Amino acid sequence: MTKIFITGTDTDIGKTLVATILLYKAQSQGLSCFGLKPIAAGCHWSTEQKPAGEWHNDDALLLQAASTCKQAYAIHNPIAFPQAIAPHIAAEINQTHLSLANLMGACKTGLEQKVDVHLIEGAGGWLVPLNDQSTLADFAQQLSHNVVLVVGMKLGCINHALLTQQLILNSGLKFSGWVANHVDTDMNEQEANFRYLEQHIQAPCLGRIPFSPKANPQDLIEYIQLPV
């Protein structure tokens, strides 16, 4: 089983896009796959789950749709908050205690899915807090998944990428690759920035995603490869 933990240099830099492309890439190679988003903040109320309804997140729905092993929504996204804010603040507002133990417990069924490619998408960046003591990086260290870093190609991305890389390397987890996602068409010297990252990130570049705000992820699988 290939196990992937997706993190990013920031929020809104395309983690979900890259995650869904990787899931569809796995499908194209005849591999079974499952996408898990442990925590989602910024959800809408859905009445599809009868009789009570539940909070749904658009990113998590994309992971569910891209999975060959589709489960009930809450298996793909066990913790969902309506507010589009940092998860630990959303948890406080909703009077929910986030801890490593209850996050692992909430994800138990999702983590047990037997597939060829098991993918987890984090929230925000590497050090997003769960509470006053723990971060999503601590959660990642509880798992055996290899880390893939999504770099949003925009001004400041070199600093963000190298800082995040250092923390990943310090964690002891396998850093199996990074993806350049072009999110800013006005960024100057994109090629020079990419070349610098390629030379200084200590993991293979798995792909470059062109600026494609409305593209179907299935149409972008040629731009990426699965980590080894």
mmCIF file of C-alpha atoms in Angstrom:
data_model
loop_
_atom_site.group_PDB
_atom_site.id
_atom_site.type_symbol
_atom_site.label_atom_id
_atom_site.label_comp_id
_atom_site.label_asym_id
_atom_site.label_seq_id
_atom_site.Cartn_x
_atom_site.Cartn_y
_atom_site.Cartn_z
ATOM 1 C CA MET A 1 0.000 0.000 0.000
ATOM 2 C CA THR A 2 1.214 3.496 -0.892
ATOM 3 C CA LYS A 3 0.394 5.891 1.951
ATOM 4 C CA ILE A 4 0.451 9.629 1.262
ATOM 5 C CA PHE A 5 0.011 12.593 3.604
ATOM 6 C CA ILE A 6 -0.586 15.824 1.686
ATOM 7 C CA THR A 7 0.567 19.062 3.272
ATOM 8 C CA GLY A 8 1.135 22.509 1.826
ATOM 9 C CA THR A 9 3.104 25.705 2.118
ATOM 10 C CA ASP A 10 -0.058 27.611 3.031
ATOM 11 C CA THR A 11 -3.816 27.471 2.824
ATOM 12 C CA ASP A 12 -5.542 27.905 -0.558
ATOM 13 C CA ILE A 13 -2.552 26.714 -2.575
ATOM 14 C CA GLY A 14 -4.136 23.625 -4.122
ATOM 15 C CA LYS A 15 -3.720 20.722 -1.697
ATOM 16 C CA THR A 16 -7.131 19.343 -2.600
ATOM 17 C CA LEU A 17 -6.508 19.768 -6.319
ATOM 18 C CA VAL A 18 -3.239 17.845 -6.081
ATOM 19 C CA ALA A 19 -4.799 15.226 -3.797
ATOM 20 C CA THR A 20 -7.657 14.546 -6.212
ATOM 21 C CA ILE A 21 -5.313 14.455 -9.208
ATOM 22 C CA LEU A 22 -3.211 11.840 -7.396
ATOM 23 C CA LEU A 23 -6.316 9.769 -6.647
ATOM 24 C CA TYR A 24 -7.408 9.898 -10.290
ATOM 25 C CA LYS A 25 -3.842 9.088 -11.336
ATOM 26 C CA ALA A 26 -4.045 5.974 -9.173
ATOM 27 C CA GLN A 27 -7.355 5.054 -10.813
ATOM 28 C CA SER A 28 -5.810 5.477 -14.271
ATOM 29 C CA GLN A 29 -3.202 2.884 -13.313
ATOM 30 C CA GLY A 30 -5.827 0.404 -12.157
ATOM 31 C CA LEU A 31 -5.146 1.027 -8.463
ATOM 32 C CA SER A 32 -7.741 1.214 -5.720
ATOM 33 C CA CYS A 33 -7.633 4.396 -3.654
ATOM 34 C CA PHE A 34 -9.191 6.178 -0.705
ATOM 35 C CA GLY A 35 -9.047 9.860 0.244
ATOM 36 C CA LEU A 36 -9.369 11.028 3.843
ATOM 37 C CA LYS A 37 -9.704 14.601 5.125
ATOM 38 C CA PRO A 38 -9.554 14.253 8.909
ATOM 39 C CA ILE A 39 -10.568 17.841 9.669
ATOM 40 C CA ALA A 40 -12.455 20.293 7.482
ATOM 41 C CA ALA A 41 -13.346 23.853 8.461
ATOM 42 C CA GLY A 42 -15.748 25.706 6.206
ATOM 43 C CA CYS A 43 -18.721 23.413 5.635
ATOM 44 C CA HIS A 44 -22.317 23.587 4.485
ATOM 45 C CA TRP A 45 -25.276 21.728 5.945
ATOM 46 C CA SER A 46 -26.415 18.720 3.948
ATOM 47 C CA THR A 47 -29.630 16.796 4.466
ATOM 48 C CA GLU A 48 -28.482 13.881 2.316
ATOM 49 C CA GLN A 49 -27.655 11.922 5.470
ATOM 50 C CA LYS A 50 -31.163 11.106 6.728
ATOM 51 C CA PRO A 51 -32.790 11.839 9.074
ATOM 52 C CA ALA A 52 -30.529 14.343 10.823
ATOM 53 C CA GLY A 53 -28.204 15.773 8.181
ATOM 54 C CA GLU A 54 -24.523 16.644 8.640
ATOM 55 C CA TRP A 55 -21.859 19.212 7.774
ATOM 56 C CA HIS A 56 -20.198 18.682 4.390
ATOM 57 C CA ASN A 57 -17.032 20.275 3.026
ATOM 58 C CA ASP A 58 -16.507 20.783 -0.711
ATOM 59 C CA ASP A 59 -12.866 19.637 -0.596
ATOM 60 C CA ALA A 60 -13.754 16.464 1.269
ATOM 61 C CA LEU A 61 -16.545 15.758 -1.222
ATOM 62 C CA LEU A 62 -13.971 15.940 -4.029
ATOM 63 C CA LEU A 63 -11.782 13.393 -2.227
ATOM 64 C CA GLN A 64 -14.791 11.134 -1.729
ATOM 65 C CA ALA A 65 -15.720 11.406 -5.412
ATOM 66 C CA ALA A 66 -12.147 10.625 -6.508
ATOM 67 C CA SER A 67 -11.909 7.509 -4.329
ATOM 68 C CA THR A 68 -12.575 4.085 -5.811
ATOM 69 C CA CYS A 69 -13.391 2.894 -2.297
ATOM 70 C CA LYS A 70 -16.261 5.263 -1.544
ATOM 71 C CA GLN A 71 -17.644 5.236 1.976
ATOM 72 C CA ALA A 72 -20.192 7.317 3.853
ATOM 73 C CA TYR A 73 -19.168 10.971 3.914
ATOM 74 C CA ALA A 74 -18.243 10.924 7.610
ATOM 75 C CA ILE A 75 -15.660 8.195 6.931
ATOM 76 C CA HIS A 76 -13.893 10.477 4.445
ATOM 77 C CA ASN A 77 -14.260 13.530 6.715
ATOM 78 C CA PRO A 78 -14.957 12.628 10.342
ATOM 79 C CA ILE A 79 -14.547 16.120 11.855
ATOM 80 C CA ALA A 80 -16.304 19.007 10.103
ATOM 81 C CA PHE A 81 -16.863 22.562 11.301
ATOM 82 C CA PRO A 82 -19.080 25.187 9.632
ATOM 83 C CA GLN A 83 -16.684 28.104 10.182
ATOM 84 C CA ALA A 84 -13.897 28.612 7.615
ATOM 85 C CA ILE A 85 -11.256 29.351 10.238
ATOM 86 C CA ALA A 86 -8.329 27.603 11.928
ATOM 87 C CA PRO A 87 -9.528 24.189 13.189
ATOM 88 C CA HIS A 88 -8.558 24.741 16.829
ATOM 89 C CA ILE A 89 -10.557 27.986 16.926
ATOM 90 C CA ALA A 90 -13.510 26.333 15.173
ATOM 91 C CA ALA A 91 -13.343 23.524 17.733
ATOM 92 C CA GLU A 92 -13.508 26.029 20.601
ATOM 93 C CA ILE A 93 -16.480 27.824 19.046
ATOM 94 C CA ASN A 94 -18.282 24.502 18.596
ATOM 95 C CA GLN A 95 -17.316 23.324 22.097
ATOM 96 C CA THR A 96 -15.351 20.390 20.703
ATOM 97 C CA HIS A 97 -12.016 19.289 22.126
ATOM 98 C CA LEU A 98 -9.463 18.399 19.464
ATOM 99 C CA SER A 99 -6.662 16.099 20.584
ATOM 100 C CA LEU A 100 -4.401 13.572 18.923
ATOM 101 C CA ALA A 101 -6.279 10.766 20.636
ATOM 102 C CA ASN A 102 -9.773 11.805 19.573
ATOM 103 C CA LEU A 103 -8.580 12.671 16.062
ATOM 104 C CA MET A 104 -7.045 9.221 15.673
ATOM 105 C CA GLY A 105 -10.249 7.704 17.039
ATOM 106 C CA ALA A 106 -12.442 9.702 14.676
ATOM 107 C CA CYS A 107 -10.297 8.595 11.721
ATOM 108 C CA LYS A 108 -10.142 4.921 12.751
ATOM 109 C CA THR A 109 -12.457 3.542 10.055
ATOM 110 C CA GLY A 110 -10.932 5.747 7.369
ATOM 111 C CA LEU A 111 -7.425 4.704 8.358
ATOM 112 C CA GLU A 112 -8.406 1.031 8.162
ATOM 113 C CA GLN A 113 -9.433 1.143 4.486
ATOM 114 C CA LYS A 114 -7.511 -1.492 2.521
ATOM 115 C CA VAL A 115 -6.532 0.059 -0.795
ATOM 116 C CA ASP A 116 -3.496 0.383 -3.049
ATOM 117 C CA VAL A 117 -3.213 4.142 -2.466
ATOM 118 C CA HIS A 118 -4.316 5.637 0.856
ATOM 119 C CA LEU A 119 -4.212 9.435 0.836
ATOM 120 C CA ILE A 120 -4.735 11.876 3.697
ATOM 121 C CA GLU A 121 -5.073 15.604 3.107
ATOM 122 C CA GLY A 122 -4.105 17.892 5.967
ATOM 123 C CA ALA A 123 -5.599 21.301 6.700
ATOM 124 C CA GLY A 124 -3.737 24.506 5.932
ATOM 125 C CA GLY A 125 0.000 24.066 6.439
ATOM 126 C CA TRP A 126 2.272 21.722 8.375
ATOM 127 C CA LEU A 127 1.938 23.393 11.793
ATOM 128 C CA VAL A 128 -1.807 24.059 11.893
ATOM 129 C CA PRO A 129 -2.788 23.716 15.579
ATOM 130 C CA LEU A 130 -5.158 21.100 16.939
ATOM 131 C CA ASN A 131 -5.056 22.629 20.414
ATOM 132 C CA ASP A 132 -2.605 24.529 22.621
ATOM 133 C CA GLN A 133 -0.102 21.663 22.615
ATOM 134 C CA SER A 134 -0.528 19.665 19.388
ATOM 135 C CA THR A 135 -0.463 20.348 15.657
ATOM 136 C CA LEU A 136 -1.334 18.449 12.501
ATOM 137 C CA ALA A 137 2.386 17.673 12.244
ATOM 138 C CA ASP A 138 2.035 15.640 15.445
ATOM 139 C CA PHE A 139 -0.913 13.823 13.876
ATOM 140 C CA ALA A 140 1.156 13.059 10.771
ATOM 141 C CA GLN A 141 3.870 11.583 12.988
ATOM 142 C CA GLN A 142 1.316 9.194 14.498
ATOM 143 C CA LEU A 143 0.800 7.718 11.028
ATOM 144 C CA SER A 144 3.046 5.777 8.681
ATOM 145 C CA HIS A 145 2.213 7.887 5.633
ATOM 146 C CA ASN A 146 4.882 9.477 3.456
ATOM 147 C CA VAL A 147 4.703 13.243 3.061
ATOM 148 C CA VAL A 148 4.025 15.071 -0.204
ATOM 149 C CA LEU A 149 4.386 18.866 -0.100
ATOM 150 C CA VAL A 150 2.270 21.083 -2.336
ATOM 151 C CA VAL A 151 4.031 24.360 -3.107
ATOM 152 C CA GLY A 152 1.774 27.193 -4.208
ATOM 153 C CA MET A 153 3.899 28.988 -6.797
ATOM 154 C CA LYS A 154 3.607 32.627 -5.771
ATOM 155 C CA LEU A 155 5.783 35.333 -4.265
ATOM 156 C CA GLY A 156 7.267 34.008 -1.012
ATOM 157 C CA CYS A 157 6.950 30.340 -1.936
ATOM 158 C CA ILE A 158 10.689 29.626 -1.711
ATOM 159 C CA ASN A 159 10.855 30.673 1.927
ATOM 160 C CA HIS A 160 7.618 28.867 2.778
ATOM 161 C CA ALA A 161 8.709 25.694 0.984
ATOM 162 C CA LEU A 162 12.168 25.505 2.552
ATOM 163 C CA LEU A 163 10.844 26.210 6.049
ATOM 164 C CA THR A 164 8.211 23.496 5.648
ATOM 165 C CA GLN A 165 10.771 21.093 4.210
ATOM 166 C CA GLN A 166 13.015 21.561 7.243
ATOM 167 C CA LEU A 167 10.176 20.704 9.607
ATOM 168 C CA ILE A 168 9.223 17.632 7.567
ATOM 169 C CA LEU A 169 12.828 16.411 7.539
ATOM 170 C CA ASN A 170 13.121 17.054 11.284
ATOM 171 C CA SER A 171 9.986 14.974 11.889
ATOM 172 C CA GLY A 172 11.694 11.795 10.714
ATOM 173 C CA LEU A 173 8.896 11.041 8.257
ATOM 174 C CA LYS A 174 9.733 10.071 4.703
ATOM 175 C CA PHE A 175 9.551 13.133 2.452
ATOM 176 C CA SER A 176 8.576 11.411 -0.771
ATOM 177 C CA GLY A 177 8.032 14.353 -3.089
ATOM 178 C CA TRP A 178 6.690 17.796 -3.828
ATOM 179 C CA VAL A 179 4.350 19.316 -6.399
ATOM 180 C CA ALA A 180 4.559 22.813 -7.871
ATOM 181 C CA ASN A 181 1.057 24.209 -8.273
ATOM 182 C CA HIS A 182 0.924 27.408 -10.312
ATOM 183 C CA VAL A 183 -1.646 29.560 -8.525
ATOM 184 C CA ASP A 184 -0.587 33.074 -9.587
ATOM 185 C CA THR A 185 -0.365 33.938 -13.279
ATOM 186 C CA ASP A 186 1.180 37.314 -12.391
ATOM 187 C CA MET A 187 4.144 35.801 -10.534
ATOM 188 C CA ASN A 188 7.400 37.085 -12.002
ATOM 189 C CA GLU A 189 10.211 34.673 -12.953
ATOM 190 C CA GLN A 190 8.217 31.511 -12.355
ATOM 191 C CA GLU A 191 10.833 29.348 -14.059
ATOM 192 C CA ALA A 192 13.670 30.778 -11.965
ATOM 193 C CA ASN A 193 11.686 30.151 -8.785
ATOM 194 C CA PHE A 194 10.882 26.607 -9.863
ATOM 195 C CA ARG A 195 14.514 25.855 -10.701
ATOM 196 C CA TYR A 196 15.647 27.096 -7.285
ATOM 197 C CA LEU A 197 13.081 24.916 -5.534
ATOM 198 C CA GLU A 198 14.026 21.923 -7.665
ATOM 199 C CA GLN A 199 17.672 22.361 -6.647
ATOM 200 C CA HIS A 200 17.009 22.881 -2.940
ATOM 201 C CA ILE A 201 14.069 20.654 -2.036
ATOM 202 C CA GLN A 202 15.466 17.313 -0.938
ATOM 203 C CA ALA A 203 12.750 15.206 -2.555
ATOM 204 C CA PRO A 204 11.744 14.566 -6.167
ATOM 205 C CA CYS A 205 9.362 16.890 -7.945
ATOM 206 C CA LEU A 206 6.292 14.791 -8.726
ATOM 207 C CA GLY A 207 4.832 17.321 -11.118
ATOM 208 C CA ARG A 208 3.942 20.867 -12.108
ATOM 209 C CA ILE A 209 0.276 21.757 -12.269
ATOM 210 C CA PRO A 210 -0.473 24.629 -14.666
ATOM 211 C CA PHE A 211 -2.767 27.448 -13.584
ATOM 212 C CA SER A 212 -6.138 25.770 -14.016
ATOM 213 C CA PRO A 213 -8.832 27.206 -11.711
ATOM 214 C CA LYS A 214 -11.739 25.530 -13.492
ATOM 215 C CA ALA A 215 -10.135 22.344 -14.802
ATOM 216 C CA ASN A 216 -11.426 18.879 -14.005
ATOM 217 C CA PRO A 217 -8.751 17.105 -11.917
ATOM 218 C CA GLN A 218 -9.165 14.034 -14.144
ATOM 219 C CA ASP A 219 -7.862 16.103 -17.057
ATOM 220 C CA LEU A 220 -4.641 16.970 -15.203
ATOM 221 C CA ILE A 221 -3.267 13.516 -14.391
ATOM 222 C CA GLU A 222 -0.646 13.814 -17.142
ATOM 223 C CA TYR A 223 1.077 16.537 -15.118
ATOM 224 C CA ILE A 224 1.796 14.393 -12.066
ATOM 225 C CA GLN A 225 3.205 11.060 -10.979
ATOM 226 C CA LEU A 226 2.543 8.980 -7.897
ATOM 227 C CA PRO A 227 5.315 8.959 -5.285
ATOM 228 C CA VAL A 228 7.438 5.827 -5.114
#
